PDB file of C-alpha atoms in Angstrom:
ATOM      1  CA  MET A 264      -3.853  -7.169  12.918  1.00 97.00           C
ATOM      2  CA  SER A 265      -4.369  -6.019   9.347  1.00 98.00           C
ATOM      3  CA  ILE A 266      -4.595  -2.511   7.974  1.00 98.00           C
ATOM      4  CA  GLN A 267      -6.562  -1.124   5.035  1.00 98.00           C
ATOM      5  CA  VAL A 268      -5.473   2.153   3.427  1.00 98.00           C
ATOM      6  CA  ASN A 269      -8.050   3.875   1.197  1.00 97.00           C
ATOM      7  CA  ALA A 270      -6.583   7.399   1.048  1.00 96.00           C
ATOM      8  CA  ARG A 271      -4.136   8.706  -1.510  1.00 93.00           C
ATOM      9  CA  PRO A 272      -0.907  10.279  -0.313  1.00 93.00           C
ATOM     10  CA  TYR A 273      -0.640  14.045   0.145  1.00 89.00           C
ATOM     11  CA  GLN A 274      -4.396  14.657  -0.056  1.00 85.00           C
ATOM     12  CA  HIS A 275      -5.225  14.426   3.635  1.00 80.00           C
ATOM     13  CA  GLN A 276      -3.839  12.970   6.832  1.00 91.00           C
ATOM     14  CA  ALA A 277      -5.157   9.398   6.486  1.00 94.00           C
ATOM     15  CA  ALA A 278      -2.237   8.162   4.345  1.00 91.00           C
ATOM     16  CA  ASP A 279       0.344   9.574   6.757  1.00 94.00           C
ATOM     17  CA  THR A 280      -1.584   8.350   9.793  1.00 96.00           C
ATOM     18  CA  SER A 281      -1.873   4.809   8.424  1.00 97.00           C
ATOM     19  CA  TYR A 282       1.894   4.686   7.879  1.00 97.00           C
ATOM     20  CA  GLN A 283       2.670   6.077  11.341  1.00 97.00           C
ATOM     21  CA  PHE A 284       0.141   3.699  12.939  1.00 98.00           C
ATOM     22  CA  THR A 285       1.660   0.680  11.178  1.00 98.00           C
ATOM     23  CA  LYS A 286       5.174   1.721  12.124  1.00 98.00           C
ATOM     24  CA  ALA A 287       4.167   2.240  15.778  1.00 98.00           C
ATOM     25  CA  ALA A 288       2.298  -1.082  15.895  1.00 98.00           C
ATOM     26  CA  ILE A 289       5.382  -2.931  14.665  1.00 98.00           C
ATOM     27  CA  ALA A 290       7.605  -1.063  17.148  1.00 98.00           C
ATOM     28  CA  SER A 291       5.199  -2.066  19.944  1.00 97.00           C
ATOM     29  CA  GLY A 292       5.509  -5.722  19.021  1.00 97.00           C
ATOM     30  CA  HIS A 293       2.205  -6.203  17.207  1.00 97.00           C
ATOM     31  CA  GLU A 294       2.120  -8.620  14.300  1.00 97.00           C
ATOM     32  CA  ILE A 295       0.847  -7.127  11.046  1.00 98.00           C
ATOM     33  CA  PHE A 296      -0.745  -9.832   8.911  1.00 98.00           C
ATOM     34  CA  ARG A 297      -1.285  -7.601   5.875  1.00 98.00           C
ATOM     35  CA  VAL A 298      -1.567  -3.995   4.717  1.00 98.00           C
ATOM     36  CA  PHE A 299      -4.176  -3.714   1.961  1.00 98.00           C
ATOM     37  CA  PHE A 300      -4.331  -0.643  -0.293  1.00 98.00           C
ATOM     38  CA  ASP A 301      -7.654   0.024  -2.006  1.00 97.00           C
ATOM     39  CA  HIS A 302      -9.478   2.879  -3.756  1.00 97.00           C
ATOM     40  CA  ASP A 303      -7.199   5.952  -4.012  1.00 96.00           C
ATOM     41  CA  GLY A 304      -4.910   4.315  -1.451  1.00 96.00           C
ATOM     42  CA  VAL A 305      -3.265   2.371  -4.281  1.00 97.00           C
ATOM     43  CA  ASN A 306      -1.433   5.603  -5.144  1.00 96.00           C
ATOM     44  CA  ASN A 307       0.715   5.057  -2.033  1.00 96.00           C
ATOM     45  CA  ALA A 308       2.486   2.329  -4.031  1.00 97.00           C
ATOM     46  CA  THR A 309       3.733   4.319  -7.031  1.00 95.00           C
ATOM     47  CA  LYS A 310       7.444   4.503  -7.699  1.00 94.00           C
ATOM     48  CA  LEU A 311       6.868   7.493  -9.994  1.00 92.00           C
ATOM     49  CA  ALA A 312       6.035  10.066  -7.293  1.00 88.00           C
ATOM     50  CA  VAL A 313       8.749  12.671  -6.855  1.00 88.00           C
ATOM     51  CA  PRO A 314       7.818  14.941  -3.943  1.00 90.00           C
ATOM     52  CA  PRO A 315       9.908  18.055  -3.233  1.00 91.00           C
ATOM     53  CA  GLN A 316      13.163  17.374  -1.359  1.00 89.00           C
ATOM     54  CA  ASP A 317      11.851  18.959   1.831  1.00 89.00           C
ATOM     55  CA  ASP A 318       8.676  16.822   1.820  1.00 90.00           C
ATOM     56  CA  ARG A 319       8.181  13.208   2.832  1.00 91.00           C
ATOM     57  CA  ASN A 320       8.137  10.467   0.199  1.00 94.00           C
ATOM     58  CA  ILE A 321       5.233   8.325   1.388  1.00 95.00           C
ATOM     59  CA  ALA A 322       5.698   5.549  -1.188  1.00 95.00           C
ATOM     60  CA  LYS A 323       9.371   5.240  -0.254  1.00 96.00           C
ATOM     61  CA  GLN A 324       8.501   5.216   3.472  1.00 96.00           C
ATOM     62  CA  TRP A 325       6.006   2.373   2.955  1.00 97.00           C
ATOM     63  CA  SER A 326       8.490   0.495   0.750  1.00 97.00           C
ATOM     64  CA  GLU A 327      11.261   0.741   3.335  1.00 97.00           C
ATOM     65  CA  LEU A 328       8.914  -0.308   6.151  1.00 98.00           C
ATOM     66  CA  SER A 329       7.738  -3.283   4.096  1.00 97.00           C
ATOM     67  CA  ILE A 330      11.239  -4.465   3.245  1.00 97.00           C
ATOM     68  CA  ALA A 331      12.615  -3.976   6.775  1.00 97.00           C
ATOM     69  CA  ASN A 332       9.721  -5.852   8.394  1.00 98.00           C
ATOM     70  CA  ASN A 333       8.777  -8.352   5.674  1.00 97.00           C
ATOM     71  CA  LEU A 334       5.251  -6.906   5.475  1.00 98.00           C
ATOM     72  CA  ASP A 335       2.683  -8.282   3.075  1.00 98.00           C
ATOM     73  CA  MET A 336       1.585  -5.107   1.274  1.00 98.00           C
ATOM     74  CA  VAL A 337      -1.179  -5.762  -1.250  1.00 98.00           C
ATOM     75  CA  VAL A 338      -2.552  -3.332  -3.819  1.00 97.00           C
ATOM     76  CA  CYS A 339      -6.099  -4.094  -5.019  1.00 97.00           C
ATOM     77  CA  ILE A 340      -5.875  -5.036  -8.700  1.00 95.00           C
ATOM     78  CA  ALA A 341      -9.217  -3.486  -9.697  1.00 95.00           C
ATOM     79  CA  ALA A 342      -8.443  -0.157  -8.017  1.00 97.00           C
ATOM     80  CA  ALA A 343      -4.883  -0.241  -9.373  1.00 95.00           C
ATOM     81  CA  GLN A 344      -5.958  -0.850 -12.971  1.00 92.00           C
ATOM     82  CA  ARG A 345      -8.435   2.033 -12.840  1.00 94.00           C
ATOM     83  CA  ARG A 346      -5.599   4.316 -11.733  1.00 94.00           C
ATOM     84  CA  GLY A 347      -2.874   3.057 -14.067  1.00 91.00           C
ATOM     85  CA  MET A 348      -0.943   1.124 -11.418  1.00 93.00           C
ATOM     86  CA  MET A 349       0.761  -2.081 -12.593  1.00 92.00           C
ATOM     87  CA  ASP A 350       3.350  -4.520 -11.327  1.00 89.00           C
ATOM     88  CA  VAL A 351       5.745  -6.268 -13.731  1.00 88.00           C
ATOM     89  CA  ASP A 352       3.412  -9.170 -14.544  1.00 88.00           C
ATOM     90  CA  GLU A 353       0.328  -7.001 -15.079  1.00 87.00           C
ATOM     91  CA  ALA A 354       2.275  -4.550 -17.253  1.00 88.00           C
ATOM     92  CA  LYS A 355       3.423  -7.400 -19.499  1.00 89.00           C
ATOM     93  CA  ARG A 356      -0.095  -8.857 -19.645  1.00 89.00           C
ATOM     94  CA  GLN A 357      -1.488  -5.464 -20.703  1.00 88.00           C
ATOM     95  CA  GLY A 358       1.249  -4.865 -23.299  1.00 90.00           C
ATOM     96  CA  PHE A 359       3.238  -2.217 -21.417  1.00 88.00           C
ATOM     97  CA  GLU A 360       7.010  -2.280 -21.241  1.00 84.00           C
ATOM     98  CA  ASP A 361       7.358  -1.042 -17.665  1.00 87.00           C
ATOM     99  CA  ASN A 362       5.585  -1.021 -14.341  1.00 91.00           C
ATOM    100  CA  ASN A 363       5.114   1.659 -11.705  1.00 93.00           C
ATOM    101  CA  LEU A 364       4.831  -0.276  -8.436  1.00 95.00           C
ATOM    102  CA  ILE A 365       7.548   0.470  -5.889  1.00 95.00           C
ATOM    103  CA  GLU A 366       9.410  -2.414  -4.248  1.00 95.00           C
ATOM    104  CA  GLY A 367       7.660  -4.019  -1.298  1.00 96.00           C
ATOM    105  CA  PHE A 368       4.151  -4.002  -2.796  1.00 96.00           C
ATOM    106  CA  ARG A 369       2.304  -6.628  -4.802  1.00 95.00           C
ATOM    107  CA  ILE A 370      -0.962  -6.608  -6.734  1.00 94.00           C
ATOM    108  CA  SER A 371      -3.760  -9.020  -5.911  1.00 95.00           C
ATOM    109  CA  GLY A 372      -7.527  -9.165  -5.509  1.00 94.00           C
ATOM    110  CA  LEU A 373     -10.118  -8.463  -2.834  1.00 95.00           C
ATOM    111  CA  GLY A 374      -9.784 -12.038  -1.625  1.00 96.00           C
ATOM    112  CA  GLN A 375      -6.594 -10.883   0.091  1.00 96.00           C
ATOM    113  CA  LEU A 376      -8.605  -8.294   2.049  1.00 97.00           C
ATOM    114  CA  ILE A 377     -11.183 -10.920   3.045  1.00 97.00           C
ATOM    115  CA  GLU A 378      -8.402 -13.251   4.192  1.00 97.00           C
ATOM    116  CA  ALA A 379      -6.816 -10.409   6.177  1.00 97.00           C
ATOM    117  CA  GLY A 380     -10.113  -9.806   7.966  1.00 95.00           C
ATOM    118  CA  VAL A 381     -10.550 -13.496   8.747  1.00 96.00           C
ATOM    119  CA  GLU A 382      -6.970 -14.136   9.880  1.00 97.00           C
ATOM    120  CA  SER A 383      -6.554 -10.979  11.972  1.00 97.00           C
ATOM    121  CA  ASP A 384      -7.973 -10.092  15.363  1.00 96.00           C
ATOM    122  CA  ARG A 385      -8.769  -6.636  13.981  1.00 96.00           C
ATOM    123  CA  LEU A 386      -8.837  -4.748  10.694  1.00 97.00           C
ATOM    124  CA  VAL A 387      -8.029  -1.055  11.036  1.00 98.00           C
ATOM    125  CA  VAL A 388      -9.216   1.117   8.120  1.00 97.00           C
ATOM    126  CA  PHE A 389      -7.809   4.534   7.198  1.00 97.00           C
ATOM    127  CA  GLY A 390      -9.576   6.832   4.747  1.00 94.00           C
ATOM    128  CA  ALA A 391     -13.110   6.867   3.422  1.00 79.00           C
TER     129      ALA A 391
END
């Protein structure tokens, strides 16, 4: 199974639901081939978000889930660039000194989404 997340965190329930769904699928023994973040969903991968202490940190939750379960979490490069999201390599290529992608995510292209759809028995999409 693969999952596509199109919704930004904290705007509506889709970002939270996609995380909870992925976590529950793993706990139930399902194999997650890839989680692909596109459109405003790329904002789930920022290491610069600092939510209030009594709120959830969605980027950190995704990061921890990715690391603990060796998930392939891909951020769409085109959507990321439009929103100022960069990993180390892309930041260097664009002349920036730092990146803002939290650990556990990587940037790649739409080919990764196509592959996820082909290799998985289902592709579950969250957000418009």
